[in-house]
Short mmCIF file of C-alpha atoms in Angstrom, two decimals:
data_model
loop_
_atom_site.label_atom_id
_atom_site.label_comp_id
_atom_site.label_asym_id
_atom_site.label_seq_id
_atom_site.Cartn_x
_atom_site.Cartn_y
_atom_site.Cartn_z
CA MET I 1173 0.00 0.00 0.00
CA GLU I 1174 1.01 3.60 -0.56
CA ILE I 1175 1.05 4.31 3.18
CA GLU I 1176 3.22 1.35 4.20
CA PRO I 1177 6.91 2.04 4.99
CA LEU I 1178 9.21 1.69 2.00
CA ASP I 1179 12.03 -0.84 1.95
CA PRO I 1180 15.01 0.97 3.54
CA VAL I 1181 17.49 -0.66 1.16
CA TYR I 1182 15.51 0.65 -1.81
CA VAL I 1183 15.23 4.10 -0.22
CA ARG I 1184 18.99 4.38 0.38
CA GLU I 1185 19.78 3.24 -3.15
CA ARG I 1186 17.26 5.60 -4.77
CA LEU I 1187 18.37 8.57 -2.69
CA SER I 1188 21.94 7.99 -3.89
CA ARG I 1189 20.97 8.67 -7.53
CA PRO I 1190 19.82 11.78 -9.43
CA PRO I 1191 17.73 13.76 -9.25
CA PHE I 1192 18.27 13.41 -5.48
CA VAL I 1193 21.02 15.51 -3.94
CA GLN I 1194 22.47 14.92 -0.48
CA ILE I 1195 22.53 18.00 1.78
CA PRO I 1196 23.17 16.86 5.38
CA GLY I 1197 20.29 17.85 7.65
CA VAL I 1198 17.83 18.42 4.79
CA ALA I 1199 15.40 15.81 3.43
CA ASN I 1200 13.90 15.39 -0.03
CA VAL I 1201 16.42 17.52 -1.97
CA ARG I 1202 16.27 17.24 -5.75
CA ASP I 1203 17.83 19.02 -8.71
CA LEU I 1204 15.18 20.02 -11.26
CA GLY I 1205 17.78 20.08 -14.04
CA SER I 1206 18.30 17.66 -16.96
CA TYR I 1207 14.60 17.12 -17.77
CA HIS I 1208 14.05 17.08 -21.54
CA SER I 1209 11.82 19.75 -23.09
CA VAL I 1210 9.25 18.43 -25.56
CA THR I 1211 8.34 21.94 -26.72
CA HIS I 1212 11.98 22.89 -27.35
CA PRO I 1213 13.67 19.81 -28.87
CA GLY I 1214 17.37 19.64 -28.13
CA SER I 1215 16.92 21.50 -24.84
CA MET I 1216 16.67 20.41 -21.21
CA THR I 1217 16.15 22.16 -17.90
CA ARG I 1218 19.40 23.67 -16.66
CA PRO I 1219 21.25 21.53 -14.11
CA ARG I 1220 22.23 23.02 -10.74
CA MET I 1221 19.94 25.99 -11.12
CA LEU I 1222 16.70 24.97 -9.38
CA PHE I 1223 16.55 22.77 -6.30
CA ARG I 1224 13.54 21.69 -4.25
CA SER I 1225 13.49 20.25 -0.73
CA ALA I 1226 11.72 19.87 2.58
CA GLU I 1227 12.38 22.46 5.31
CA ILE I 1228 16.03 23.27 5.95
CA SER I 1229 15.79 24.22 9.64
CA ALA I 1230 17.96 21.29 10.74
CA ILE I 1231 20.69 21.80 8.12
CA THR I 1232 24.12 20.92 9.52
CA GLU I 1233 27.34 22.88 9.11
CA GLU I 1234 28.38 20.28 6.55
CA GLY I 1235 25.04 20.83 4.82
CA LYS I 1236 25.64 24.57 4.64
CA VAL I 1237 28.96 23.94 2.91
CA LYS I 1238 27.27 21.58 0.46
CA LEU I 1239 24.56 24.15 -0.26
CA LYS I 1240 27.17 26.67 -1.31
CA GLU I 1241 29.11 24.07 -3.30
CA LEU I 1242 25.97 23.48 -5.35
CA GLY I 1243 25.94 27.17 -6.28
CA ILE I 1244 22.79 27.98 -4.29
CA SER I 1245 22.81 31.66 -3.37
CA VAL I 1246 19.17 32.08 -2.29
CA VAL I 1247 16.72 29.87 -0.38
CA TYR I 1248 13.00 30.64 -0.65
CA ASP I 1249 10.88 29.43 2.29
CA LEU I 1250 7.21 28.91 1.33
CA ARG I 1251 6.08 28.11 4.90
CA SER I 1252 3.75 30.20 7.02
CA ASP I 1253 4.54 31.91 10.31
CA THR I 1254 2.15 29.46 11.97
CA GLU I 1255 4.10 26.40 10.79
CA ILE I 1256 7.44 27.83 11.85
CA GLU I 1257 6.08 28.53 15.33
CA ARG I 1258 4.13 25.28 15.73
CA TYR I 1259 7.04 23.06 14.73
CA GLU I 1260 9.73 25.28 16.29
CA SER I 1261 11.63 25.22 13.00
CA PRO I 1262 13.04 28.70 12.36
CA MET I 1263 15.00 29.60 9.26
CA PRO I 1264 18.72 28.97 9.66
CA GLU I 1265 21.45 31.52 9.10
CA ILE I 1266 23.81 30.51 6.30
CA GLU I 1267 26.82 32.64 5.49
CA ASP I 1268 26.75 33.94 1.90
CA VAL I 1269 23.30 32.45 1.29
CA GLU I 1270 20.19 34.61 1.46
CA VAL I 1271 17.25 32.85 3.17
CA LEU I 1272 13.99 34.62 2.33
CA ARG I 1273 10.41 34.13 3.50
CA VAL I 1274 7.83 33.89 0.70
CA PRO I 1275 4.82 32.28 2.44
CA VAL I 1276 2.05 30.92 0.23
CA PHE I 1277 -0.54 31.31 2.99
CA LYS I 1278 -0.96 34.24 5.35
CA THR I 1279 -1.44 33.81 9.09
CA GLU I 1280 -5.20 34.35 8.75
CA ASP I 1281 -5.34 31.34 6.41
CA TYR I 1282 -4.38 29.23 9.43
CA SER I 1283 -7.47 29.86 11.54
CA PRO I 1284 -8.69 26.78 13.44
CA GLU I 1285 -11.63 26.49 11.05
CA MET I 1286 -9.45 26.71 7.93
CA MET I 1287 -6.94 24.23 9.32
CA ALA I 1288 -9.64 21.75 10.32
CA LYS I 1289 -10.99 21.79 6.77
CA ARG I 1290 -7.51 21.53 5.24
CA PHE I 1291 -6.50 18.62 7.48
CA ALA I 1292 -9.76 16.83 6.67
CA LEU I 1293 -8.94 17.07 2.97
CA TYR I 1294 -5.41 15.76 3.50
CA ALA I 1295 -6.70 12.98 5.73
CA SER I 1296 -9.04 11.65 3.05
CA GLY I 1297 -6.13 10.98 0.70
CA LYS I 1298 -8.50 11.33 -2.26
CA THR I 1299 -7.42 12.92 -5.53
CA GLU I 1300 -10.47 15.23 -5.49
CA ALA I 1301 -9.51 16.46 -2.03
CA PHE I 1302 -5.96 17.22 -3.15
CA MET I 1303 -7.35 19.20 -6.09
CA GLU I 1304 -9.29 21.40 -3.68
CA LEU I 1305 -6.11 21.90 -1.66
CA TYR I 1306 -4.00 22.55 -4.74
CA SER I 1307 -6.44 25.09 -6.13
CA GLN I 1308 -6.14 26.92 -2.79
CA ILE I 1309 -2.37 26.90 -3.21
CA LEU I 1310 -2.64 28.28 -6.75
CA ASP I 1311 -5.15 30.94 -5.67
CA HIS I 1312 -2.99 32.11 -2.75
CA GLY I 1313 0.49 31.43 -4.11
CA GLY I 1314 0.85 33.97 -6.94
CA LEU I 1315 3.05 36.36 -4.96
CA ALA I 1316 5.29 33.61 -3.57
CA PHE I 1317 5.70 31.82 -6.88
CA GLY I 1318 6.29 35.18 -8.57
CA VAL I 1319 9.37 35.81 -6.42
CA ILE I 1320 10.90 32.50 -7.54
CA LEU I 1321 10.03 33.06 -11.19
CA ARG I 1322 11.41 36.59 -11.19
CA HIS I 1323 14.65 35.24 -9.72
CA VAL I 1324 14.88 32.94 -12.76
CA ARG I 1325 14.15 35.93 -15.00
CA ASP I 1326 16.67 38.28 -13.40
CA SER I 1327 19.41 36.07 -11.91
CA PRO I 1328 19.62 32.86 -13.97
CA ASN I 1329 23.23 32.25 -12.97
CA GLU I 1330 22.44 32.23 -9.25
CA GLY I 1331 21.19 28.83 -8.07
CA LEU I 1332 18.14 28.75 -5.82
CA LEU I 1333 16.39 26.28 -3.53
CA PHE I 1334 12.73 26.49 -2.57
CA HIS I 1335 10.92 24.51 0.10
CA CYS I 1336 7.88 24.24 2.32
CA THR I 1337 7.63 21.92 5.33
CA ALA I 1338 7.60 18.50 3.66
CA GLY I 1339 8.61 19.61 0.17
CA LYS I 1340 5.50 17.99 -1.30
CA ASP I 1341 2.48 20.20 -1.96
CA ARG I 1342 3.44 23.88 -2.22
CA THR I 1343 6.94 22.90 -3.32
CA GLY I 1344 5.51 20.31 -5.71
CA ILE I 1345 3.24 22.86 -7.34
CA ALA I 1346 6.07 25.40 -7.71
CA ALA I 1347 8.20 22.67 -9.31
CA ALA I 1348 5.38 21.63 -11.63
CA LEU I 1349 4.87 25.22 -12.80
CA LEU I 1350 8.57 25.61 -13.58
CA LEU I 1351 8.86 22.26 -15.34
CA LYS I 1352 5.65 22.80 -17.32
CA LEU I 1353 6.85 26.21 -18.44
CA ALA I 1354 10.09 24.61 -19.63
CA GLY I 1355 8.10 22.15 -21.73
CA VAL I 1356 8.79 19.02 -19.67
CA GLU I 1357 6.23 16.32 -20.46
CA ASP I 1358 3.50 15.58 -17.94
CA ASN I 1359 4.76 12.05 -17.27
CA GLU I 1360 8.12 13.36 -16.06
CA ILE I 1361 6.49 16.08 -13.97
CA ALA I 1362 4.34 13.41 -12.32
CA GLU I 1363 7.42 11.27 -11.71
CA ASP I 1364 9.20 14.21 -10.04
CA TYR I 1365 6.16 14.67 -7.79
CA ALA I 1366 6.03 10.96 -6.91
CA LEU I 1367 9.70 10.92 -5.89
CA THR I 1368 8.77 12.88 -2.77
CA ARG I 1369 7.42 9.59 -1.42
CA VAL I 1370 11.01 8.34 -1.37
CA GLY I 1371 12.54 11.66 -0.36
CA ARG I 1372 10.36 12.00 2.73
CA GLU I 1373 10.81 8.43 3.97
CA PRO I 1374 13.86 9.12 6.19
CA ALA I 1375 11.78 11.78 7.98
CA ARG I 1376 8.77 9.47 8.41
CA GLN I 1377 8.97 9.22 12.21
CA LYS I 1378 9.53 12.96 12.57
CA VAL I 1379 6.42 13.67 10.47
CA MET I 1380 4.31 11.18 12.42
CA THR I 1381 5.44 12.69 15.73
CA ARG I 1382 4.42 16.14 14.54
CA LEU I 1383 1.05 14.92 13.27
CA SER I 1384 0.36 13.21 16.58
CA GLN I 1385 0.11 16.70 18.11
CA ILE I 1386 -3.01 17.33 15.99
CA PRO I 1387 -6.15 15.72 17.49
CA MET I 1388 -7.52 14.50 14.14
CA PHE I 1389 -4.34 12.58 13.40
CA ALA I 1390 -3.49 11.54 16.95
CA THR I 1391 -6.51 9.23 16.94
CA ASN I 1392 -6.39 8.17 13.28
CA THR I 1393 -3.07 6.76 12.11
CA GLU I 1394 -4.34 5.97 8.60
CA ALA I 1395 -5.41 9.59 8.13
CA ALA I 1396 -1.95 10.72 9.23
CA LEU I 1397 -0.28 8.27 6.86
CA ASN I 1398 -2.36 9.66 3.97
CA MET I 1399 -0.23 12.78 4.33
CA PHE I 1400 2.61 10.69 2.85
CA THR I 1401 0.81 9.91 -0.40
CA CYS I 1402 2.46 11.29 -3.53
CA ARG I 1403 0.60 9.50 -6.29
CA ARG I 1404 1.38 10.22 -9.92
CA GLU I 1405 -2.34 10.46 -10.71
CA VAL I 1406 -2.65 13.39 -8.30
CA MET I 1407 -0.11 15.36 -10.34
CA PHE I 1408 -1.83 14.40 -13.61
CA ALA I 1409 -5.09 15.68 -12.13
CA PHE I 1410 -3.35 18.89 -11.04
CA LEU I 1411 -1.96 19.51 -14.54
CA ALA I 1412 -5.47 19.02 -15.96
CA LEU I 1413 -6.81 21.47 -13.35
CA LEU I 1414 -4.11 23.98 -14.28
CA LYS I 1415 -5.11 23.72 -17.94
CA ASP I 1416 -8.89 23.73 -17.52
CA ARG I 1417 -9.39 26.25 -14.70
CA TYR I 1418 -6.35 28.52 -15.01
CA GLY I 1419 -5.63 28.59 -18.74
CA GLY I 1420 -2.50 26.46 -18.48
CA VAL I 1421 0.81 27.53 -17.00
CA GLU I 1422 1.06 30.69 -19.10
CA GLY I 1423 -2.49 31.73 -18.27
CA TYR I 1424 -1.79 31.22 -14.58
CA LEU I 1425 1.45 33.19 -14.74
CA ARG I 1426 -0.29 36.07 -16.50
CA ASP I 1427 -3.42 36.22 -14.33
CA TYR I 1428 -2.18 35.19 -10.87
CA VAL I 1429 1.54 35.98 -10.91
CA HIS I 1430 1.15 39.08 -13.11
CA LEU I 1431 3.99 38.28 -15.48
CA SER I 1432 4.00 39.69 -19.00
CA ASP I 1433 4.43 37.61 -22.13
CA ASP I 1434 7.96 38.99 -22.39
CA ASP I 1435 8.67 37.92 -18.79
CA ILE I 1436 7.38 34.43 -19.53
CA HIS I 1437 9.54 34.20 -22.66
CA VAL I 1438 12.69 35.22 -20.75
CA ILE I 1439 11.97 32.86 -17.84
CA ARG I 1440 11.44 29.94 -20.21
CA ARG I 1441 14.66 30.77 -22.07
CA ASN I 1442 16.58 30.96 -18.79
CA LEU I 1443 15.19 27.63 -17.60
CA LEU I 1444 16.63 25.78 -20.61
CA ALA I 1445 20.07 24.65 -21.68
CA PRO I 1446 21.29 22.57 -24.67
CA GLU I 1447 21.03 18.83 -24.15
CA LYS I 1448 24.35 17.13 -23.49
#
């Protein structure tokens, strides 16, 4: 089953291969480079430019060195104030690396009523529930995603990493928008999304301990485990939602992120490199 623990031998082996990157103290780190573009034959997403991960609060000194070795000059934190306080996971200080807050949701989006509804959707594990959640992320995330996209537009030679708490939902949507804009085929975008199931596995006990603090999950282990699901069909459904409700990635970037056609052209160009 999707919610059962993965074989640790498989997890270690898979984490040792691309697109996973090892940064000590940080889980679920992946390089979004080297994906082929179907809209721009002969091109691929630029390696060592865009990285995604789970939260970096526990990054070690060795991890900070690795971050800089990868060429990452800016980290964008998509988490809310509420999450940082609840999980006591402040942003770290990293010499020569800018760590910036770009929350998708504002504090008022974390009212008890809003959180109860959001947790109920997560707990169901159903694709339809995730689409409701993901449309909320798209509706609220224009400003946050815009900061990342404008970095690609203005500073394409400065590597960046973006993350939320688990590196799955908000981070997964940001990654999907970038990959879709670059012309990566849906199957590969869905595969990138599904890899979070492997990337999060080493933090499984930490996640379960955190969820046990929430009454809904403390008494319902299966609901808590549904938070781990990263099914390919969920990403396929999201890409259909993006197309049908938001006018595709370009429509979303124009209407919700307020980028011009020229901006979108430059960002796409900067995302791509010649295939090796």
